[in-house]
mmCIF file of C-alpha atoms in Angstrom:
data_model
loop_
_atom_site.group_PDB
_atom_site.id
_atom_site.type_symbol
_atom_site.label_atom_id
_atom_site.label_comp_id
_atom_site.label_asym_id
_atom_site.label_seq_id
_atom_site.Cartn_x
_atom_site.Cartn_y
_atom_site.Cartn_z
ATOM 1 C CA GLN A 1 0.000 0.000 0.000
ATOM 2 C CA GLN A 2 1.685 3.151 -1.212
ATOM 3 C CA GLN A 3 0.571 6.086 0.873
ATOM 4 C CA VAL A 4 2.566 8.714 -1.016
ATOM 5 C CA LYS A 5 2.454 8.644 -4.809
ATOM 6 C CA GLN A 6 5.103 10.600 -6.718
ATOM 7 C CA SER A 7 5.298 11.565 -10.368
ATOM 8 C CA PRO A 8 6.962 11.678 -12.792
ATOM 9 C CA GLN A 9 9.505 8.898 -12.367
ATOM 10 C CA SER A 10 12.024 10.843 -14.441
ATOM 11 C CA LEU A 11 12.171 14.386 -15.759
ATOM 12 C CA ILE A 12 14.422 16.197 -18.199
ATOM 13 C CA VAL A 13 14.421 20.000 -18.118
ATOM 14 C CA GLN A 14 16.477 22.505 -19.992
ATOM 15 C CA LYS A 15 18.776 24.812 -18.041
ATOM 16 C CA GLY A 16 16.877 27.867 -16.879
ATOM 17 C CA GLY A 17 13.521 26.119 -17.049
ATOM 18 C CA ILE A 18 11.083 25.181 -14.283
ATOM 19 C CA SER A 19 11.131 21.660 -12.877
ATOM 20 C CA ILE A 20 7.902 20.425 -11.305
ATOM 21 C CA ILE A 21 7.501 17.224 -9.305
ATOM 22 C CA ASN A 22 4.162 16.168 -7.874
ATOM 23 C CA CYS A 23 3.097 14.060 -4.912
ATOM 24 C CA ALA A 24 -0.258 12.905 -3.616
ATOM 25 C CA TYR A 25 -1.032 11.371 -0.256
ATOM 26 C CA GLU A 26 -3.908 9.396 1.194
ATOM 27 C CA ASN A 27 -3.581 9.624 4.962
ATOM 28 C CA THR A 28 -5.202 12.843 6.222
ATOM 29 C CA ALA A 29 -3.284 12.466 9.504
ATOM 30 C CA PHE A 30 -0.039 13.415 7.745
ATOM 31 C CA ASP A 31 1.055 16.844 8.986
ATOM 32 C CA TYR A 32 4.609 17.277 7.768
ATOM 33 C CA PHE A 33 5.752 17.115 4.153
ATOM 34 C CA PRO A 34 9.490 17.286 3.394
ATOM 35 C CA TRP A 35 11.386 16.945 0.159
ATOM 36 C CA TYR A 36 14.738 15.189 0.132
ATOM 37 C CA GLN A 37 17.442 15.546 -2.523
ATOM 38 C CA GLN A 38 19.854 12.728 -3.298
ATOM 39 C CA PHE A 39 22.997 12.922 -5.431
ATOM 40 C CA PRO A 40 24.542 9.735 -6.882
ATOM 41 C CA GLY A 41 26.481 7.780 -4.293
ATOM 42 C CA LYS A 42 25.190 9.907 -1.424
ATOM 43 C CA GLY A 43 22.434 9.645 1.127
ATOM 44 C CA PRO A 44 19.294 11.802 0.845
ATOM 45 C CA ALA A 45 19.399 15.241 2.442
ATOM 46 C CA LEU A 46 16.526 17.498 3.470
ATOM 47 C CA LEU A 47 15.881 20.179 0.851
ATOM 48 C CA ILE A 48 12.731 21.937 2.016
ATOM 49 C CA ALA A 49 9.643 21.076 4.065
ATOM 50 C CA ILE A 50 6.132 22.368 4.691
ATOM 51 C CA ARG A 51 3.404 21.943 7.273
ATOM 52 C CA PRO A 52 -0.279 22.050 6.214
ATOM 53 C CA ASP A 53 -1.052 25.383 7.863
ATOM 54 C CA VAL A 54 0.453 27.191 4.852
ATOM 55 C CA SER A 55 -0.153 26.723 1.137
ATOM 56 C CA GLU A 56 3.319 27.636 -0.083
ATOM 57 C CA LYS A 57 6.880 27.775 1.159
ATOM 58 C CA LYS A 58 9.790 29.227 -0.761
ATOM 59 C CA GLU A 59 13.498 28.879 -0.142
ATOM 60 C CA GLY A 60 15.621 30.416 -2.854
ATOM 61 C CA ARG A 61 14.797 28.736 -6.175
ATOM 62 C CA PHE A 62 12.842 25.937 -4.463
ATOM 63 C CA THR A 63 9.124 26.225 -3.677
ATOM 64 C CA ILE A 64 6.654 23.763 -2.185
ATOM 65 C CA SER A 65 3.006 24.244 -3.126
ATOM 66 C CA PHE A 66 0.516 22.497 -0.862
ATOM 67 C CA ASN A 67 -3.161 21.774 -1.561
ATOM 68 C CA LYS A 68 -4.757 20.302 1.557
ATOM 69 C CA SER A 69 -8.200 19.686 0.047
ATOM 70 C CA ALA A 70 -6.723 17.782 -2.901
ATOM 71 C CA LYS A 71 -4.154 16.032 -0.688
ATOM 72 C CA GLN A 72 -1.395 17.029 -3.065
ATOM 73 C CA PHE A 73 1.902 18.871 -2.829
ATOM 74 C CA SER A 74 4.531 19.709 -5.374
ATOM 75 C CA LEU A 75 8.116 20.891 -5.663
ATOM 76 C CA HIS A 76 8.951 23.667 -8.106
ATOM 77 C CA ILE A 77 12.559 24.413 -9.017
ATOM 78 C CA MET A 78 12.869 27.763 -10.738
ATOM 79 C CA ASP A 79 15.754 28.605 -13.075
ATOM 80 C CA SER A 80 16.867 24.950 -13.001
ATOM 81 C CA GLN A 81 20.647 24.413 -13.095
ATOM 82 C CA PRO A 82 22.790 21.388 -14.017
ATOM 83 C CA GLY A 83 23.780 21.167 -10.351
ATOM 84 C CA ASP A 84 20.123 20.439 -9.539
ATOM 85 C CA SER A 85 20.396 17.113 -11.372
ATOM 86 C CA ALA A 86 19.604 14.566 -8.670
ATOM 87 C CA THR A 87 16.872 12.255 -7.432
ATOM 88 C CA TYR A 88 14.126 13.952 -5.446
ATOM 89 C CA PHE A 89 11.901 12.225 -2.909
ATOM 90 C CA CYS A 90 8.758 13.606 -1.375
ATOM 91 C CA ALA A 91 7.760 12.276 2.019
ATOM 92 C CA ALA A 92 5.127 12.618 4.716
ATOM 93 C CA SER A 93 4.869 11.989 8.427
ATOM 94 C CA MET A 94 2.576 12.470 11.393
ATOM 95 C CA ALA A 95 5.065 14.555 13.384
ATOM 96 C CA ASN A 96 2.499 16.100 15.724
ATOM 97 C CA PHE A 97 1.367 12.667 16.766
ATOM 98 C CA GLY A 98 4.885 11.938 17.962
ATOM 99 C CA ASN A 99 5.441 9.720 14.950
ATOM 100 C CA GLU A 100 8.743 10.595 13.356
ATOM 101 C CA LYS A 101 8.545 7.901 10.709
ATOM 102 C CA LEU A 102 8.681 9.186 7.153
ATOM 103 C CA THR A 103 6.746 7.586 4.315
ATOM 104 C CA PHE A 104 8.609 8.270 1.082
ATOM 105 C CA GLY A 105 7.450 8.548 -2.493
ATOM 106 C CA THR A 106 9.189 6.462 -5.139
ATOM 107 C CA GLY A 107 11.482 9.256 -6.303
ATOM 108 C CA THR A 108 12.000 11.402 -9.406
ATOM 109 C CA ARG A 109 15.272 11.432 -11.286
ATOM 110 C CA LEU A 110 15.765 14.985 -12.521
ATOM 111 C CA THR A 111 18.232 15.780 -15.287
ATOM 112 C CA ILE A 112 18.974 19.374 -16.257
ATOM 113 C CA ILE A 113 20.448 19.671 -19.742
ATOM 114 C CA PRO A 114 22.442 22.688 -20.977
ATOM 115 C CA ASN B 1 31.578 16.661 12.422
ATOM 116 C CA ALA B 2 31.006 13.168 10.986
ATOM 117 C CA GLY B 3 27.185 13.056 11.250
ATOM 118 C CA VAL B 4 25.960 9.552 10.334
ATOM 119 C CA THR B 5 28.602 6.983 9.407
ATOM 120 C CA GLN B 6 27.812 3.607 7.852
ATOM 121 C CA THR B 7 30.180 0.655 7.560
ATOM 122 C CA PRO B 8 30.920 -1.091 5.317
ATOM 123 C CA LYS B 9 30.321 0.888 2.119
ATOM 124 C CA PHE B 10 30.168 -2.184 -0.117
ATOM 125 C CA ARG B 11 29.687 -5.880 0.522
ATOM 126 C CA VAL B 12 29.097 -9.000 -1.539
ATOM 127 C CA LEU B 13 27.539 -12.008 0.169
ATOM 128 C CA LYS B 14 26.622 -15.507 -0.909
ATOM 129 C CA THR B 15 23.104 -16.741 -0.272
ATOM 130 C CA GLY B 16 22.794 -17.975 3.307
ATOM 131 C CA GLN B 17 25.677 -15.949 4.707
ATOM 132 C CA SER B 18 25.170 -13.525 7.560
ATOM 133 C CA MET B 19 26.434 -10.009 8.135
ATOM 134 C CA THR B 20 25.957 -6.929 10.280
ATOM 135 C CA LEU B 21 25.763 -3.356 9.046
ATOM 136 C CA LEU B 22 26.886 -0.722 11.509
ATOM 137 C CA CYS B 23 25.498 2.788 11.812
ATOM 138 C CA ALA B 24 27.036 5.382 14.106
ATOM 139 C CA GLN B 25 25.862 8.955 14.740
ATOM 140 C CA ASP B 26 27.599 11.687 16.698
ATOM 141 C CA MET B 27 24.687 14.133 16.984
ATOM 142 C CA ASN B 28 23.206 12.669 20.183
ATOM 143 C CA HIS B 29 19.971 11.881 18.321
ATOM 144 C CA GLU B 30 17.297 9.816 20.006
ATOM 145 C CA TYR B 31 15.791 8.282 16.863
ATOM 146 C CA MET B 32 17.564 6.040 14.378
ATOM 147 C CA TYR B 33 16.294 4.280 11.272
ATOM 148 C CA TRP B 34 17.296 1.679 8.704
ATOM 149 C CA TYR B 35 15.957 1.959 5.151
ATOM 150 C CA ARG B 36 16.499 0.040 1.965
ATOM 151 C CA GLN B 37 16.451 1.726 -1.428
ATOM 152 C CA ASP B 38 15.498 -0.187 -4.534
ATOM 153 C CA PRO B 39 14.937 1.155 -8.075
ATOM 154 C CA GLY B 40 11.397 2.440 -8.539
ATOM 155 C CA MET B 41 10.477 1.744 -4.912
ATOM 156 C CA GLY B 42 11.893 4.724 -3.097
ATOM 157 C CA LEU B 43 13.075 4.365 0.480
ATOM 158 C CA ARG B 44 11.342 1.761 2.604
ATOM 159 C CA LEU B 45 11.700 1.615 6.370
ATOM 160 C CA ILE B 46 13.047 -1.689 7.703
ATOM 161 C CA HIS B 47 13.328 -1.069 11.461
ATOM 162 C CA TYR B 48 13.668 1.969 13.663
ATOM 163 C CA SER B 49 14.518 2.895 17.233
ATOM 164 C CA VAL B 50 13.211 5.689 19.418
ATOM 165 C CA GLY B 51 15.883 5.257 22.075
ATOM 166 C CA GLU B 52 18.633 3.110 23.507
ATOM 167 C CA GLY B 53 17.454 -0.442 24.057
ATOM 168 C CA THR B 54 14.242 -0.056 22.036
ATOM 169 C CA THR B 55 13.503 -1.134 18.459
ATOM 170 C CA ALA B 56 10.388 -1.435 16.321
ATOM 171 C CA LYS B 57 9.414 -2.892 12.960
ATOM 172 C CA GLY B 58 8.974 -0.731 9.909
ATOM 173 C CA GLU B 59 7.396 -1.443 6.564
ATOM 174 C CA VAL B 60 9.674 -4.301 5.415
ATOM 175 C CA PRO B 61 11.205 -5.986 8.515
ATOM 176 C CA ASP B 62 11.233 -9.639 7.411
ATOM 177 C CA GLY B 63 14.714 -11.176 7.175
ATOM 178 C CA TYR B 64 16.355 -8.437 9.250
ATOM 179 C CA ASN B 65 17.122 -7.905 12.915
ATOM 180 C CA VAL B 66 18.369 -4.810 14.704
ATOM 181 C CA SER B 67 19.904 -3.795 18.000
ATOM 182 C CA ARG B 68 20.477 -0.457 19.724
ATOM 183 C CA LEU B 69 22.672 -1.196 22.730
ATOM 184 C CA LYS B 70 24.226 2.267 22.703
ATOM 185 C CA LYS B 71 22.486 5.528 21.844
ATOM 186 C CA GLN B 72 24.957 6.363 19.106
ATOM 187 C CA ASN B 73 24.913 2.973 17.350
ATOM 188 C CA PHE B 74 22.225 1.094 15.437
ATOM 189 C CA LEU B 75 23.074 -2.314 13.989
ATOM 190 C CA LEU B 76 21.233 -4.077 11.161
ATOM 191 C CA GLY B 77 21.710 -7.833 10.877
ATOM 192 C CA LEU B 78 20.986 -10.286 8.098
ATOM 193 C CA GLU B 79 21.018 -13.800 9.542
ATOM 194 C CA SER B 80 20.679 -15.706 6.254
ATOM 195 C CA ALA B 81 21.062 -13.438 3.248
ATOM 196 C CA ALA B 82 18.828 -13.907 0.201
ATOM 197 C CA PRO B 83 19.182 -12.422 -3.313
ATOM 198 C CA SER B 84 16.023 -10.366 -2.613
ATOM 199 C CA GLN B 85 18.057 -8.471 -0.024
ATOM 200 C CA THR B 86 20.341 -7.065 -2.697
ATOM 201 C CA SER B 87 19.847 -3.337 -2.194
ATOM 202 C CA VAL B 88 21.356 -0.095 -0.980
ATOM 203 C CA TYR B 89 20.868 0.316 2.754
ATOM 204 C CA PHE B 90 20.686 3.707 4.425
ATOM 205 C CA CYS B 91 20.804 4.584 8.073
ATOM 206 C CA ALA B 92 19.350 7.840 9.348
ATOM 207 C CA SER B 93 18.966 9.627 12.656
ATOM 208 C CA SER B 94 16.828 12.449 13.999
ATOM 209 C CA THR B 95 16.159 14.341 17.180
ATOM 210 C CA ARG B 96 12.978 13.952 19.225
ATOM 211 C CA ASP B 97 12.186 17.661 18.806
ATOM 212 C CA ILE B 98 9.267 17.781 16.327
ATOM 213 C CA ALA B 99 10.127 21.387 15.519
ATOM 214 C CA LYS B 100 13.343 20.072 14.009
ATOM 215 C CA ASN B 101 11.944 17.110 12.145
ATOM 216 C CA ILE B 102 14.982 16.395 9.974
ATOM 217 C CA GLN B 103 16.394 12.970 9.260
ATOM 218 C CA TYR B 104 20.131 12.894 8.605
ATOM 219 C CA PHE B 105 21.270 10.069 6.347
ATOM 220 C CA GLY B 106 24.510 8.183 6.012
ATOM 221 C CA ALA B 107 26.160 7.577 2.648
ATOM 222 C CA GLY B 108 24.732 4.074 2.296
ATOM 223 C CA THR B 109 25.911 0.471 2.097
ATOM 224 C CA ARG B 110 25.624 -1.251 -1.273
ATOM 225 C CA LEU B 111 24.943 -4.963 -0.674
ATOM 226 C CA SER B 112 24.864 -7.672 -3.320
ATOM 227 C CA VAL B 113 23.692 -11.180 -2.461
ATOM 228 C CA LEU B 114 24.665 -13.799 -5.025
#
């Protein structure tokens, strides 16, 4: 049972373009939604996260958009750069219930071409 | 500042052999986790621990055992390895503070079972 569905599986974007990755969740008890970035041969690292009391969070070129009623959230990377080429995972947890466990999406391999 | 350190980095086993993966963290985190990463499946939680001496099952615990005898160490054991356990294994740790809900990952252990 996959509680967090992520799409697309892979994405190719031209340098300077906007990369968009989407996730949908089923469990309405989820209250924390992070995105992790993973470079080849490395472990994932937190990129940006949002809680459901806001609809958008921006950090530099990275923005999370959150739609509570649709149970969807997405990552937007503006002015995409070759250095952004990595695998991105969305995730969800029930942090306020004292449950630190993250449920991850299946990942999106992003390639930025010159 | 080492963060989360996993040993070994690579290992090849024959079916039926046993091994232990070691995870060490120097951030005094209460929570520790073991994940496996397989193509197209994202990160799946094997076992986790919320404190020294305590462990719990995650999403895919069968065939694995864990121990947390010291706060800084979390061991993952395979008693009788099977080819289905060929994967990349990641350890992570996090603090109990839900305001800082960040999991810090190690660099991974690539395991092949022949």
